[in-house]
mmCIF file of C-alpha atoms in Angstrom:
data_model
loop_
_atom_site.group_PDB
_atom_site.id
_atom_site.type_symbol
_atom_site.label_atom_id
_atom_site.label_comp_id
_atom_site.label_asym_id
_atom_site.label_seq_id
_atom_site.Cartn_x
_atom_site.Cartn_y
_atom_site.Cartn_z
ATOM 1 C CA UNK H 702 0.000 0.000 0.000
ATOM 2 C CA UNK H 703 1.176 3.531 -0.622
ATOM 3 C CA UNK H 704 1.389 6.149 2.133
ATOM 4 C CA UNK H 705 -0.211 9.528 2.845
ATOM 5 C CA UNK H 706 0.363 13.247 3.152
ATOM 6 C CA UNK H 707 0.707 15.529 6.093
ATOM 7 C CA UNK H 708 2.684 18.600 6.938
ATOM 8 C CA UNK H 709 4.725 18.281 10.089
ATOM 9 C CA UNK H 710 4.988 21.751 11.553
ATOM 10 C CA UNK H 711 6.231 21.841 15.101
ATOM 11 C CA UNK H 712 6.342 19.622 18.116
ATOM 12 C CA UNK H 713 3.116 19.737 20.082
ATOM 13 C CA UNK H 714 4.870 20.999 23.179
ATOM 14 C CA UNK H 715 5.762 24.224 21.391
ATOM 15 C CA UNK H 716 2.118 24.957 20.649
ATOM 16 C CA UNK H 717 0.273 24.153 23.869
ATOM 17 C CA UNK H 718 -1.766 27.275 24.512
ATOM 18 C CA UNK H 719 -3.271 28.448 27.817
ATOM 19 C CA UNK H 720 -6.728 27.279 26.729
ATOM 20 C CA UNK H 721 -5.518 23.801 25.856
ATOM 21 C CA UNK H 722 -4.013 21.815 28.700
ATOM 22 C CA UNK H 723 -3.500 18.083 28.863
ATOM 23 C CA UNK H 724 -4.449 16.277 32.029
ATOM 24 C CA UNK H 725 -1.483 15.335 34.153
ATOM 25 C CA UNK H 726 -1.241 11.537 34.000
ATOM 26 C CA UNK H 727 -2.005 9.653 37.157
ATOM 27 C CA UNK H 728 0.333 6.948 38.323
ATOM 28 C CA UNK H 729 -2.037 4.268 37.035
ATOM 29 C CA UNK H 730 -2.084 5.896 33.594
ATOM 30 C CA UNK H 731 1.652 5.676 33.005
ATOM 31 C CA UNK H 732 2.666 2.791 30.765
ATOM 32 C CA UNK H 733 5.978 1.749 29.356
ATOM 33 C CA UNK H 734 6.331 1.799 25.559
ATOM 34 C CA UNK H 735 6.213 -2.001 25.479
ATOM 35 C CA UNK H 736 2.992 -1.986 27.529
ATOM 36 C CA UNK H 737 1.436 0.532 25.131
ATOM 37 C CA UNK H 738 2.503 -1.568 22.147
ATOM 38 C CA UNK H 739 1.039 -4.718 23.722
ATOM 39 C CA UNK H 740 -2.245 -2.924 24.405
ATOM 40 C CA UNK H 741 -2.603 -2.138 20.702
ATOM 41 C CA UNK H 742 -1.512 -5.501 19.286
ATOM 42 C CA UNK H 743 -4.591 -6.871 17.589
ATOM 43 C CA UNK H 744 -5.570 -10.395 16.509
ATOM 44 C CA UNK H 745 -4.316 -11.586 13.133
ATOM 45 C CA UNK H 746 -7.739 -11.840 11.412
ATOM 46 C CA UNK H 747 -8.244 -8.094 11.889
ATOM 47 C CA UNK H 748 -6.867 -5.940 9.034
ATOM 48 C CA UNK H 749 -3.868 -4.159 10.492
ATOM 49 C CA UNK H 750 -1.853 -1.126 9.521
ATOM 50 C CA UNK H 751 1.403 -1.270 7.590
ATOM 51 C CA UNK H 752 4.209 -1.015 10.180
ATOM 52 C CA UNK H 753 7.550 0.646 9.484
ATOM 53 C CA UNK H 754 10.806 1.092 11.332
ATOM 54 C CA UNK H 755 12.332 4.476 12.036
ATOM 55 C CA UNK H 756 10.831 7.949 12.197
ATOM 56 C CA UNK H 757 9.176 10.073 9.516
ATOM 57 C CA UNK H 758 10.954 12.678 7.401
ATOM 58 C CA UNK H 759 8.800 15.699 8.226
ATOM 59 C CA UNK H 760 10.958 17.336 10.943
ATOM 60 C CA UNK H 761 14.042 17.252 8.719
ATOM 61 C CA UNK H 762 12.041 18.490 5.739
ATOM 62 C CA UNK H 763 10.633 21.378 7.766
ATOM 63 C CA UNK H 764 14.128 22.320 8.907
ATOM 64 C CA UNK H 765 15.437 22.305 5.340
ATOM 65 C CA UNK H 766 12.502 24.340 4.016
ATOM 66 C CA UNK H 767 12.823 27.036 6.679
ATOM 67 C CA UNK H 768 16.584 27.189 6.197
ATOM 68 C CA UNK H 769 16.134 27.845 2.481
ATOM 69 C CA UNK H 770 13.036 30.042 2.764
ATOM 70 C CA UNK H 771 12.801 31.747 6.196
ATOM 71 C CA UNK H 772 10.263 34.160 4.699
ATOM 72 C CA UNK H 773 7.665 31.390 4.977
ATOM 73 C CA UNK H 774 7.221 32.349 8.631
ATOM 74 C CA UNK H 775 5.774 35.666 7.467
ATOM 75 C CA UNK H 776 2.885 34.016 5.587
ATOM 76 C CA UNK H 777 0.234 34.647 8.199
ATOM 77 C CA UNK H 778 -3.105 36.405 7.986
ATOM 78 C CA UNK H 779 -6.613 36.541 9.407
ATOM 79 C CA UNK H 780 -8.904 38.439 7.052
ATOM 80 C CA UNK H 781 -9.801 35.436 4.906
ATOM 81 C CA UNK H 782 -11.508 33.855 7.920
ATOM 82 C CA UNK H 783 -13.760 36.874 8.424
ATOM 83 C CA UNK H 784 -14.667 36.950 4.728
ATOM 84 C CA UNK H 785 -15.530 33.243 4.537
ATOM 85 C CA UNK H 786 -17.523 33.256 7.769
ATOM 86 C CA UNK H 787 -19.528 36.283 6.662
ATOM 87 C CA UNK H 788 -20.220 34.756 3.246
ATOM 88 C CA UNK H 789 -21.556 31.412 4.454
ATOM 89 C CA UNK H 790 -23.526 32.847 7.349
ATOM 90 C CA UNK H 791 -25.208 35.209 4.898
ATOM 91 C CA UNK H 792 -26.159 32.244 2.712
ATOM 92 C CA UNK H 793 -27.343 30.326 5.788
ATOM 93 C CA UNK H 794 -29.550 33.236 6.830
ATOM 94 C CA UNK H 795 -31.025 33.489 3.342
ATOM 95 C CA UNK H 796 -31.635 29.734 3.242
ATOM 96 C CA UNK H 797 -33.304 29.825 6.645
ATOM 97 C CA UNK H 798 -35.638 32.661 5.700
ATOM 98 C CA UNK H 799 -36.520 31.330 2.258
ATOM 99 C CA UNK H 800 -36.172 27.556 2.479
ATOM 100 C CA UNK H 801 -39.872 26.934 1.757
ATOM 101 C CA UNK H 802 -39.589 28.850 -1.529
ATOM 102 C CA UNK H 803 -36.269 27.362 -2.669
ATOM 103 C CA UNK H 804 -36.414 24.097 -4.682
ATOM 104 C CA UNK H 805 -34.693 21.286 -2.796
ATOM 105 C CA UNK H 806 -32.431 20.505 -5.715
ATOM 106 C CA UNK H 807 -31.301 24.121 -5.936
ATOM 107 C CA UNK H 808 -30.676 24.256 -2.186
ATOM 108 C CA UNK H 809 -28.670 21.035 -2.328
ATOM 109 C CA UNK H 810 -26.616 22.480 -5.185
ATOM 110 C CA UNK H 811 -25.854 25.585 -3.120
ATOM 111 C CA UNK H 812 -24.859 23.399 -0.164
ATOM 112 C CA UNK H 813 -22.555 21.172 -2.214
ATOM 113 C CA UNK H 814 -21.083 23.709 -4.640
ATOM 114 C CA UNK H 815 -20.862 26.843 -2.478
ATOM 115 C CA UNK H 816 -21.379 26.230 1.224
ATOM 116 C CA UNK H 817 -19.321 23.057 1.484
ATOM 117 C CA UNK H 818 -16.125 24.564 -0.029
ATOM 118 C CA UNK H 819 -16.513 27.577 2.283
ATOM 119 C CA UNK H 820 -16.940 25.435 5.398
ATOM 120 C CA UNK H 821 -14.034 23.257 4.323
ATOM 121 C CA UNK H 822 -11.893 26.384 3.963
ATOM 122 C CA UNK H 823 -12.976 27.427 7.466
ATOM 123 C CA UNK H 824 -11.845 24.017 8.725
ATOM 124 C CA UNK H 825 -8.472 24.551 7.046
ATOM 125 C CA UNK H 826 -8.182 27.931 8.769
ATOM 126 C CA UNK H 827 -8.806 26.143 12.072
ATOM 127 C CA UNK H 828 -5.986 23.782 11.101
ATOM 128 C CA UNK H 829 -3.641 26.735 10.594
ATOM 129 C CA UNK H 830 -4.607 28.246 13.944
ATOM 130 C CA UNK H 831 -3.771 24.929 15.620
ATOM 131 C CA UNK H 832 -0.181 25.576 14.544
ATOM 132 C CA UNK H 833 -0.408 29.285 15.455
ATOM 133 C CA UNK H 834 0.059 30.237 11.809
ATOM 134 C CA UNK H 835 -2.964 32.519 11.333
ATOM 135 C CA UNK H 836 -1.717 35.265 13.650
ATOM 136 C CA UNK H 837 1.313 36.194 15.723
ATOM 137 C CA UNK H 838 -0.096 35.567 19.204
ATOM 138 C CA UNK H 839 -1.638 32.402 20.614
ATOM 139 C CA UNK H 840 -4.672 34.350 21.836
ATOM 140 C CA UNK H 841 -5.308 35.754 18.361
ATOM 141 C CA UNK H 842 -5.066 32.263 16.878
ATOM 142 C CA UNK H 843 -7.650 31.048 19.394
ATOM 143 C CA UNK H 844 -9.966 33.917 18.469
ATOM 144 C CA UNK H 845 -9.634 33.239 14.737
ATOM 145 C CA UNK H 846 -10.287 29.534 15.324
ATOM 146 C CA UNK H 847 -13.478 30.266 17.265
ATOM 147 C CA UNK H 848 -14.590 32.676 14.533
ATOM 148 C CA UNK H 849 -13.900 30.174 11.749
ATOM 149 C CA UNK H 850 -15.801 27.543 13.730
ATOM 150 C CA UNK H 851 -19.092 29.471 13.703
ATOM 151 C CA UNK H 852 -20.348 28.355 10.241
ATOM 152 C CA UNK H 853 -19.539 24.708 11.040
ATOM 153 C CA UNK H 854 -22.508 24.449 13.456
ATOM 154 C CA UNK H 855 -20.602 22.024 15.723
ATOM 155 C CA UNK H 856 -17.806 22.932 18.173
ATOM 156 C CA UNK H 857 -14.528 21.532 16.911
ATOM 157 C CA UNK H 858 -11.718 24.098 16.916
ATOM 158 C CA UNK H 859 -10.275 23.630 20.402
ATOM 159 C CA UNK H 860 -10.592 19.837 20.445
ATOM 160 C CA UNK H 861 -8.963 19.690 17.041
ATOM 161 C CA UNK H 862 -6.042 21.749 18.326
ATOM 162 C CA UNK H 863 -5.320 19.214 21.058
ATOM 163 C CA UNK H 864 -5.642 16.085 18.988
ATOM 164 C CA UNK H 865 -4.066 17.410 15.817
ATOM 165 C CA UNK H 866 -0.917 18.460 17.640
ATOM 166 C CA UNK H 867 -0.676 14.928 19.018
ATOM 167 C CA UNK H 868 -1.008 13.676 15.443
ATOM 168 C CA UNK H 869 1.988 15.765 14.400
ATOM 169 C CA UNK H 870 4.157 15.033 17.416
ATOM 170 C CA UNK H 871 3.384 11.277 17.337
ATOM 171 C CA UNK H 872 2.755 10.703 13.634
ATOM 172 C CA UNK H 873 1.761 7.099 12.995
ATOM 173 C CA UNK H 874 2.267 6.013 16.616
ATOM 174 C CA UNK H 875 -0.522 3.570 17.428
ATOM 175 C CA UNK H 876 -2.469 4.770 20.453
ATOM 176 C CA UNK H 877 -1.062 8.311 20.299
ATOM 177 C CA UNK H 878 -1.761 9.535 16.762
ATOM 178 C CA UNK H 879 -5.490 10.198 16.973
ATOM 179 C CA UNK H 880 -5.749 10.575 13.214
ATOM 180 C CA UNK H 881 -5.373 6.795 12.920
ATOM 181 C CA UNK H 882 -8.679 4.909 12.635
ATOM 182 C CA UNK H 883 -9.545 2.853 15.684
ATOM 183 C CA UNK H 884 -9.867 -0.918 15.895
ATOM 184 C CA UNK H 885 -13.643 -0.514 15.814
ATOM 185 C CA UNK H 886 -13.405 1.327 12.487
ATOM 186 C CA UNK H 887 -11.109 -1.301 10.989
ATOM 187 C CA UNK H 888 -13.462 -4.103 12.000
ATOM 188 C CA UNK H 889 -16.657 -2.336 10.926
ATOM 189 C CA UNK H 890 -15.480 -1.059 7.542
ATOM 190 C CA UNK H 891 -12.811 -3.418 6.257
ATOM 191 C CA UNK H 892 -12.341 -3.084 2.485
ATOM 192 C CA UNK H 893 -15.998 -3.194 1.422
ATOM 193 C CA UNK H 894 -16.807 -0.555 -1.210
ATOM 194 C CA UNK H 895 -20.215 0.276 0.252
ATOM 195 C CA UNK H 896 -18.914 0.427 3.811
ATOM 196 C CA UNK H 897 -15.970 2.621 2.776
ATOM 197 C CA UNK H 898 -18.316 5.054 1.033
ATOM 198 C CA UNK H 899 -20.586 5.207 4.090
ATOM 199 C CA UNK H 900 -17.580 5.592 6.401
ATOM 200 C CA UNK H 901 -16.176 8.414 4.286
ATOM 201 C CA UNK H 902 -19.570 10.144 4.090
ATOM 202 C CA UNK H 903 -19.810 10.163 7.895
ATOM 203 C CA UNK H 904 -16.111 10.772 8.467
ATOM 204 C CA UNK H 905 -16.664 13.733 10.790
ATOM 205 C CA UNK H 906 -18.381 11.437 13.299
ATOM 206 C CA UNK H 907 -15.724 8.714 13.327
ATOM 207 C CA UNK H 908 -12.989 11.362 13.516
ATOM 208 C CA UNK H 909 -14.692 13.099 16.415
ATOM 209 C CA UNK H 910 -15.130 9.861 18.361
ATOM 210 C CA UNK H 911 -11.566 8.606 17.935
ATOM 211 C CA UNK H 912 -10.264 10.007 21.245
ATOM 212 C CA UNK H 913 -12.819 7.768 22.966
ATOM 213 C CA UNK H 914 -11.878 4.792 20.807
ATOM 214 C CA UNK H 915 -8.204 5.228 21.602
ATOM 215 C CA UNK H 916 -8.909 5.828 25.289
ATOM 216 C CA UNK H 917 -7.264 9.249 25.397
ATOM 217 C CA UNK H 918 -8.122 11.043 28.649
ATOM 218 C CA UNK H 919 -8.020 14.801 29.052
ATOM 219 C CA UNK H 920 -9.373 17.264 31.599
ATOM 220 C CA UNK H 921 -9.084 20.971 32.287
ATOM 221 C CA UNK H 922 -9.594 21.955 28.671
ATOM 222 C CA UNK H 923 -11.089 25.407 29.118
ATOM 223 C CA UNK H 924 -10.909 26.075 25.408
ATOM 224 C CA UNK H 925 -13.278 23.204 24.620
ATOM 225 C CA UNK H 926 -15.847 24.488 27.112
ATOM 226 C CA UNK H 927 -15.613 27.997 25.670
ATOM 227 C CA UNK H 928 -15.825 26.633 22.126
ATOM 228 C CA UNK H 929 -18.924 24.566 22.938
ATOM 229 C CA UNK H 930 -20.705 27.362 24.811
ATOM 230 C CA UNK H 931 -20.015 29.913 22.086
ATOM 231 C CA UNK H 932 -21.073 27.567 19.282
ATOM 232 C CA UNK H 933 -24.286 26.441 20.978
ATOM 233 C CA UNK H 934 -25.240 30.037 21.763
ATOM 234 C CA UNK H 935 -24.526 31.052 18.171
ATOM 235 C CA UNK H 936 -26.547 28.154 16.724
ATOM 236 C CA UNK H 937 -29.497 29.029 18.949
ATOM 237 C CA UNK H 938 -29.246 32.679 17.914
ATOM 238 C CA UNK H 939 -29.167 31.704 14.223
ATOM 239 C CA UNK H 940 -32.199 29.446 14.674
ATOM 240 C CA UNK H 941 -34.165 32.137 16.497
ATOM 241 C CA UNK H 942 -33.259 34.845 14.004
ATOM 242 C CA UNK H 943 -33.454 32.942 10.719
ATOM 243 C CA UNK H 944 -35.099 29.623 11.517
ATOM 244 C CA UNK H 945 -33.810 26.111 12.184
ATOM 245 C CA UNK H 946 -33.163 25.504 8.452
ATOM 246 C CA UNK H 947 -30.324 28.043 8.667
ATOM 247 C CA UNK H 948 -28.533 25.833 11.192
ATOM 248 C CA UNK H 949 -29.424 22.732 9.172
ATOM 249 C CA UNK H 950 -27.782 24.356 6.143
ATOM 250 C CA UNK H 951 -24.601 25.008 8.138
ATOM 251 C CA UNK H 952 -24.511 21.432 9.417
ATOM 252 C CA UNK H 953 -25.103 19.964 5.948
ATOM 253 C CA UNK H 954 -22.197 21.996 4.576
ATOM 254 C CA UNK H 955 -19.965 20.681 7.361
ATOM 255 C CA UNK H 956 -21.071 17.087 6.797
ATOM 256 C CA UNK H 957 -20.047 17.289 3.132
ATOM 257 C CA UNK H 958 -16.919 19.312 3.971
ATOM 258 C CA UNK H 959 -15.588 16.327 5.926
ATOM 259 C CA UNK H 960 -17.073 13.626 3.730
ATOM 260 C CA UNK H 961 -17.835 12.710 0.150
ATOM 261 C CA UNK H 962 -16.737 15.923 -1.559
ATOM 262 C CA UNK H 963 -13.682 16.711 -3.722
ATOM 263 C CA UNK H 964 -12.571 19.391 -1.257
ATOM 264 C CA UNK H 965 -12.470 16.767 1.487
ATOM 265 C CA UNK H 966 -10.622 14.184 -0.594
ATOM 266 C CA UNK H 967 -7.415 15.270 1.123
ATOM 267 C CA UNK H 968 -8.501 13.355 4.227
ATOM 268 C CA UNK H 969 -7.867 10.245 2.107
ATOM 269 C CA UNK H 970 -5.130 11.654 -0.107
ATOM 270 C CA UNK H 971 -2.943 12.806 2.767
ATOM 271 C CA UNK H 972 -2.901 9.771 4.995
ATOM 272 C CA UNK H 973 -4.104 6.722 3.096
ATOM 273 C CA UNK H 974 -1.823 4.595 0.966
ATOM 274 C CA UNK H 975 -3.565 4.938 -2.382
ATOM 275 C CA UNK H 976 -0.670 5.611 -4.733
ATOM 276 C CA UNK H 977 2.295 3.335 -5.521
ATOM 277 C CA UNK H 978 3.655 2.010 -2.259
ATOM 278 C CA UNK H 979 4.860 -0.885 -0.209
ATOM 279 C CA UNK H 980 1.796 -3.069 -0.704
ATOM 280 C CA UNK H 981 2.663 -3.363 -4.386
ATOM 281 C CA UNK H 982 6.251 -4.337 -3.615
ATOM 282 C CA UNK H 983 7.538 -7.847 -3.111
ATOM 283 C CA UNK H 984 8.282 -8.788 0.530
ATOM 284 C CA UNK H 985 12.035 -8.513 -0.007
ATOM 285 C CA UNK H 986 11.597 -5.038 -1.481
ATOM 286 C CA UNK H 987 9.439 -4.023 1.473
ATOM 287 C CA UNK H 988 12.212 -5.007 3.862
ATOM 288 C CA UNK H 989 14.715 -3.020 1.816
ATOM 289 C CA UNK H 990 12.428 0.021 1.865
ATOM 290 C CA UNK H 991 12.115 -0.133 5.626
ATOM 291 C CA UNK H 992 15.819 -0.727 6.172
ATOM 292 C CA UNK H 993 16.704 2.338 4.111
ATOM 293 C CA UNK H 994 13.880 4.468 5.590
ATOM 294 C CA UNK H 995 12.728 5.236 2.049
ATOM 295 C CA UNK H 996 9.049 4.542 2.614
ATOM 296 C CA UNK H 997 7.120 7.615 1.477
ATOM 297 C CA UNK H 998 4.675 8.419 4.223
ATOM 298 C CA UNK H 999 2.753 11.393 2.870
ATOM 299 C CA UNK H 1000 1.168 12.387 -0.423
ATOM 300 C CA UNK H 1001 0.389 15.883 -1.656
ATOM 301 C CA UNK H 1002 -2.123 16.981 -4.273
ATOM 302 C CA UNK H 1003 -1.039 19.229 -7.154
ATOM 303 C CA UNK H 1004 -4.087 19.046 -9.418
ATOM 304 C CA UNK H 1005 -6.256 21.860 -10.823
ATOM 305 C CA UNK H 1006 -8.164 22.362 -7.552
ATOM 306 C CA UNK H 1007 -4.985 22.876 -5.534
ATOM 307 C CA UNK H 1008 -5.094 26.717 -5.617
ATOM 308 C CA UNK H 1009 -8.664 26.620 -4.320
ATOM 309 C CA UNK H 1010 -8.215 23.945 -1.649
ATOM 310 C CA UNK H 1011 -4.848 24.004 0.109
ATOM 311 C CA UNK H 1012 -2.564 25.760 -2.396
ATOM 312 C CA UNK H 1013 0.308 23.391 -1.632
ATOM 313 C CA UNK H 1014 3.681 24.344 -3.071
ATOM 314 C CA UNK H 1015 5.631 21.547 -4.815
ATOM 315 C CA UNK H 1016 9.029 22.865 -3.717
ATOM 316 C CA UNK H 1017 11.104 20.261 -1.833
ATOM 317 C CA UNK H 1018 8.559 17.612 -2.882
ATOM 318 C CA UNK H 1019 9.284 17.175 -6.593
ATOM 319 C CA UNK H 1020 10.974 13.822 -5.969
ATOM 320 C CA UNK H 1021 7.942 12.387 -4.160
ATOM 321 C CA UNK H 1022 4.860 10.651 -5.502
ATOM 322 C CA UNK H 1023 1.790 12.913 -5.469
ATOM 323 C CA UNK H 1024 -1.853 13.028 -6.571
ATOM 324 C CA UNK H 1025 -3.248 15.027 -9.496
ATOM 325 C CA UNK H 1026 -6.961 14.143 -9.228
ATOM 326 C CA UNK H 1027 -9.149 14.309 -6.139
ATOM 327 C CA UNK H 1028 -11.826 12.270 -7.921
ATOM 328 C CA UNK H 1029 -9.301 9.530 -8.616
ATOM 329 C CA UNK H 1030 -8.318 9.531 -4.946
ATOM 330 C CA UNK H 1031 -11.882 8.888 -3.821
ATOM 331 C CA UNK H 1032 -12.765 6.395 -6.547
ATOM 332 C CA UNK H 1033 -9.573 4.386 -6.053
ATOM 333 C CA UNK H 1034 -10.133 4.227 -2.304
ATOM 334 C CA UNK H 1035 -13.733 3.095 -2.752
ATOM 335 C CA UNK H 1036 -13.071 0.638 -5.574
ATOM 336 C CA UNK H 1037 -9.905 -1.204 -4.618
ATOM 337 C CA UNK H 1038 -10.222 -4.244 -2.385
ATOM 338 C CA UNK H 1039 -6.716 -3.713 -0.987
ATOM 339 C CA UNK H 1040 -7.551 -0.310 0.498
ATOM 340 C CA UNK H 1041 -9.462 0.591 3.636
ATOM 341 C CA UNK H 1042 -9.154 2.433 6.963
ATOM 342 C CA UNK H 1043 -6.152 0.211 7.757
ATOM 343 C CA UNK H 1044 -4.213 1.545 4.758
ATOM 344 C CA UNK H 1045 -1.947 3.659 6.919
ATOM 345 C CA UNK H 1046 1.732 3.646 7.827
ATOM 346 C CA UNK H 1047 2.328 3.155 11.552
ATOM 347 C CA UNK H 1048 5.057 2.716 14.125
ATOM 348 C CA UNK H 1049 5.088 1.557 17.724
ATOM 349 C CA UNK H 1050 5.607 3.632 20.845
ATOM 350 C CA UNK H 1051 8.876 1.787 21.415
ATOM 351 C CA UNK H 1052 10.140 2.945 18.016
ATOM 352 C CA UNK H 1053 9.023 6.486 18.808
ATOM 353 C CA UNK H 1054 11.026 6.522 22.046
ATOM 354 C CA UNK H 1055 14.112 5.166 20.301
ATOM 355 C CA UNK H 1056 13.827 7.961 17.722
ATOM 356 C CA UNK H 1057 13.306 10.633 20.393
ATOM 357 C CA UNK H 1058 15.941 9.712 22.917
ATOM 358 C CA UNK H 1059 13.567 8.006 25.337
ATOM 359 C CA UNK H 1060 10.977 10.808 25.355
ATOM 360 C CA UNK H 1061 7.278 9.956 25.222
#
């Protein structure tokens, strides 16, 4: 199987903001790396991830990019968030006030073709704020994240900050990288085309429930409480002012923005092994790949929608395999019987500690 894309920015410890605090582990919570690995060793009949040795290349790549182009640190901004939020909330208000007079097919077209790309862009802004890249201060990044969250209808920004930083700091580590599908997802979905399509359509739900599936415990997250209170109050205000259909419009846009939509194909393109990769190699070649740490672990997209979706730059990546069609990404993932939620590259906690000098 081929591997996925992601952009390693900085270690999670460098980004922990005042609103986002991890619970201090109790004595009973502390496990050795071998104990963690044993806890996540699953029975053979269950489709498992593709394990690798060694650590991923993102930290070194980030270092090289910033050394060659330090001006990248200046690429921050906040006004796009305000523009996108205003645009989709205006559409939501209009939909709420006029939904009885708008043909369902026309409303669905607006949701899929206009509202969904806007909400997906808002989600990407939240991603940037998680790395403190939308503004200079942490507080400003929090504020932008909460603003960008408003059209999504569900509170997500502060929780995403916590779990996404763990994903970057523990990329591919089973039990720590909360972007990895859980055992329950692997068992329920497998490689069935219909189940994969349903799973992808409802991806926002499985993604949101993964901390529970992985047993990650956190307390004292003031940001999540603020995020939830603000979002609920805003949704109620929208419903009272423009009708419940306005909130339903926002939620529908978010559902598509994280599901079966070309804008959201990067959730598969980035992290799932769809392109040429180790699964299509002979066993001896797989061993050689792992021994030389040459296993490509991320995939970018440089097709025609790139400027509108993530606007990824191909610099420093021209020697890597990448995608050119978001439709092909989705269709290949649905169609192929060798692909499923388990099509991910992983490593154990023991390997992580070896690569990080014993740190966990």
